[in-house]
């Protein structure tokens, strides 16, 4: 079955960086686009950005452009989210996502806290 396991979250000061990873299994990873979402306390889950199956194209929500970078390693079945210049408003649980046959699959999420 499809499994997505995020890791790499933690606490960081404003202006800091983190790299999140999402290890995927249970499907042919290299043939699917992948996305990252986040959900802050009391808010709806929002799209961070996505990457095409071969990694040749990415897209980002406006508030993350220039600070966040999504990449993937299809040999390792892993997608990454590099986050730089972090702000307190980036505090959230971050999830990776794949849509397969119209069904959304989610990992358990990883907590990112940005605070001084």
mmCIF file of C-alpha atoms in Angstrom:
data_model
loop_
_atom_site.group_PDB
_atom_site.id
_atom_site.type_symbol
_atom_site.label_atom_id
_atom_site.label_comp_id
_atom_site.label_asym_id
_atom_site.label_seq_id
_atom_site.Cartn_x
_atom_site.Cartn_y
_atom_site.Cartn_z
ATOM 1 C CA UNK A 1 0.000 0.000 0.000
ATOM 2 C CA UNK A 2 1.025 3.615 -0.444
ATOM 3 C CA UNK A 3 3.166 4.913 2.408
ATOM 4 C CA UNK A 4 4.604 8.392 2.838
ATOM 5 C CA UNK A 5 6.883 9.093 5.783
ATOM 6 C CA UNK A 6 8.006 12.650 6.466
ATOM 7 C CA UNK A 7 11.024 13.547 8.559
ATOM 8 C CA UNK A 8 13.332 16.454 9.278
ATOM 9 C CA UNK A 9 11.047 18.791 11.166
ATOM 10 C CA UNK A 10 12.053 20.585 14.324
ATOM 11 C CA UNK A 11 12.446 23.945 15.994
ATOM 12 C CA UNK A 12 14.427 26.721 14.371
ATOM 13 C CA UNK A 13 14.918 30.432 14.903
ATOM 14 C CA UNK A 14 13.584 32.984 12.417
ATOM 15 C CA UNK A 15 15.880 33.204 9.428
ATOM 16 C CA UNK A 16 16.993 29.617 9.830
ATOM 17 C CA UNK A 17 16.725 26.655 7.486
ATOM 18 C CA UNK A 18 15.383 23.127 7.540
ATOM 19 C CA UNK A 19 15.242 20.321 5.002
ATOM 20 C CA UNK A 20 12.299 17.983 5.136
ATOM 21 C CA UNK A 21 12.279 14.549 3.540
ATOM 22 C CA UNK A 22 9.439 12.301 2.483
ATOM 23 C CA UNK A 23 10.194 8.643 1.842
ATOM 24 C CA UNK A 24 7.638 6.986 -0.409
ATOM 25 C CA UNK A 25 6.775 3.340 -0.972
ATOM 26 C CA UNK A 26 3.998 1.204 -2.364
ATOM 27 C CA UNK A 27 3.809 2.813 -5.780
ATOM 28 C CA UNK A 28 6.056 3.610 -8.735
ATOM 29 C CA UNK A 29 7.437 6.827 -7.315
ATOM 30 C CA UNK A 30 9.190 8.000 -10.461
ATOM 31 C CA UNK A 31 5.944 8.198 -12.409
ATOM 32 C CA UNK A 32 4.027 10.477 -10.045
ATOM 33 C CA UNK A 33 4.122 14.161 -9.307
ATOM 34 C CA UNK A 34 4.539 14.916 -5.619
ATOM 35 C CA UNK A 35 3.403 17.820 -3.490
ATOM 36 C CA UNK A 36 4.034 19.348 -0.102
ATOM 37 C CA UNK A 37 1.281 20.871 2.019
ATOM 38 C CA UNK A 38 1.225 22.441 5.441
ATOM 39 C CA UNK A 39 -1.328 23.075 8.139
ATOM 40 C CA UNK A 40 -0.901 25.714 10.818
ATOM 41 C CA UNK A 41 -2.881 25.586 14.083
ATOM 42 C CA UNK A 42 -6.456 26.677 13.500
ATOM 43 C CA UNK A 43 -6.005 26.993 9.765
ATOM 44 C CA UNK A 44 -6.845 24.911 6.739
ATOM 45 C CA UNK A 45 -4.240 22.776 5.027
ATOM 46 C CA UNK A 46 -2.552 24.744 2.244
ATOM 47 C CA UNK A 47 -0.417 23.836 -0.734
ATOM 48 C CA UNK A 48 3.279 24.603 -0.391
ATOM 49 C CA UNK A 49 4.236 23.447 -3.873
ATOM 50 C CA UNK A 50 4.792 20.494 -6.132
ATOM 51 C CA UNK A 51 7.243 18.772 -8.434
ATOM 52 C CA UNK A 52 6.713 16.793 -11.603
ATOM 53 C CA UNK A 53 7.496 13.097 -11.813
ATOM 54 C CA UNK A 54 10.953 13.542 -13.363
ATOM 55 C CA UNK A 55 11.696 16.622 -11.293
ATOM 56 C CA UNK A 56 11.961 18.920 -14.251
ATOM 57 C CA UNK A 57 9.367 21.402 -13.095
ATOM 58 C CA UNK A 58 8.283 22.808 -9.751
ATOM 59 C CA UNK A 59 5.657 25.262 -8.588
ATOM 60 C CA UNK A 60 5.175 27.096 -5.315
ATOM 61 C CA UNK A 61 2.606 29.097 -3.437
ATOM 62 C CA UNK A 62 3.373 32.798 -3.676
ATOM 63 C CA UNK A 63 4.355 33.174 -0.022
ATOM 64 C CA UNK A 64 7.040 30.500 -0.403
ATOM 65 C CA UNK A 65 8.569 31.443 -3.734
ATOM 66 C CA UNK A 66 12.252 32.227 -3.422
ATOM 67 C CA UNK A 67 12.514 30.680 0.051
ATOM 68 C CA UNK A 68 11.418 27.071 -0.440
ATOM 69 C CA UNK A 69 12.774 24.530 -2.924
ATOM 70 C CA UNK A 70 11.269 21.149 -3.746
ATOM 71 C CA UNK A 71 13.452 18.429 -5.210
ATOM 72 C CA UNK A 72 13.351 14.678 -5.569
ATOM 73 C CA UNK A 73 15.614 11.672 -5.890
ATOM 74 C CA UNK A 74 13.789 8.996 -7.833
ATOM 75 C CA UNK A 75 16.527 6.472 -7.108
ATOM 76 C CA UNK A 76 15.772 6.875 -3.395
ATOM 77 C CA UNK A 77 11.992 7.298 -3.730
ATOM 78 C CA UNK A 78 12.306 10.498 -1.747
ATOM 79 C CA UNK A 79 11.055 14.046 -2.166
ATOM 80 C CA UNK A 80 12.588 16.951 -0.299
ATOM 81 C CA UNK A 81 11.529 20.398 0.856
ATOM 82 C CA UNK A 82 14.371 22.814 1.512
ATOM 83 C CA UNK A 83 13.137 25.765 3.548
ATOM 84 C CA UNK A 84 15.282 28.878 3.961
ATOM 85 C CA UNK A 85 14.681 32.256 5.590
ATOM 86 C CA UNK A 86 12.043 30.721 7.803
ATOM 87 C CA UNK A 87 9.485 32.959 9.453
ATOM 88 C CA UNK A 88 7.261 32.411 12.492
ATOM 89 C CA UNK A 89 4.282 32.179 10.150
ATOM 90 C CA UNK A 90 5.880 29.090 8.570
ATOM 91 C CA UNK A 91 5.146 27.199 11.788
ATOM 92 C CA UNK A 92 2.949 24.259 10.801
ATOM 93 C CA UNK A 93 2.770 20.533 10.308
ATOM 94 C CA UNK A 94 4.183 19.732 6.874
ATOM 95 C CA UNK A 95 2.814 16.860 4.812
ATOM 96 C CA UNK A 96 3.832 15.268 1.558
ATOM 97 C CA UNK A 97 1.127 14.152 -0.824
ATOM 98 C CA UNK A 98 0.596 12.021 -3.876
ATOM 99 C CA UNK A 99 -2.569 11.650 -5.905
ATOM 100 C CA UNK A 100 -2.980 8.176 -7.339
ATOM 101 C CA UNK A 101 -6.084 7.186 -9.286
ATOM 102 C CA UNK A 102 -7.828 10.279 -7.911
ATOM 103 C CA UNK A 103 -7.107 9.369 -4.294
ATOM 104 C CA UNK A 104 -5.012 11.658 -2.122
ATOM 105 C CA UNK A 105 -2.437 9.948 0.074
ATOM 106 C CA UNK A 106 -0.805 11.693 3.013
ATOM 107 C CA UNK A 107 1.999 11.028 5.394
ATOM 108 C CA UNK A 108 1.745 11.543 9.135
ATOM 109 C CA UNK A 109 3.330 14.971 8.875
ATOM 110 C CA UNK A 110 6.336 16.559 10.524
ATOM 111 C CA UNK A 111 6.169 19.573 12.834
ATOM 112 C CA UNK A 112 8.113 22.720 11.989
ATOM 113 C CA UNK A 113 8.258 25.434 14.635
ATOM 114 C CA UNK A 114 9.872 28.801 13.917
ATOM 115 C CA UNK A 115 10.359 30.826 17.061
ATOM 116 C CA UNK A 116 12.931 32.956 18.793
#
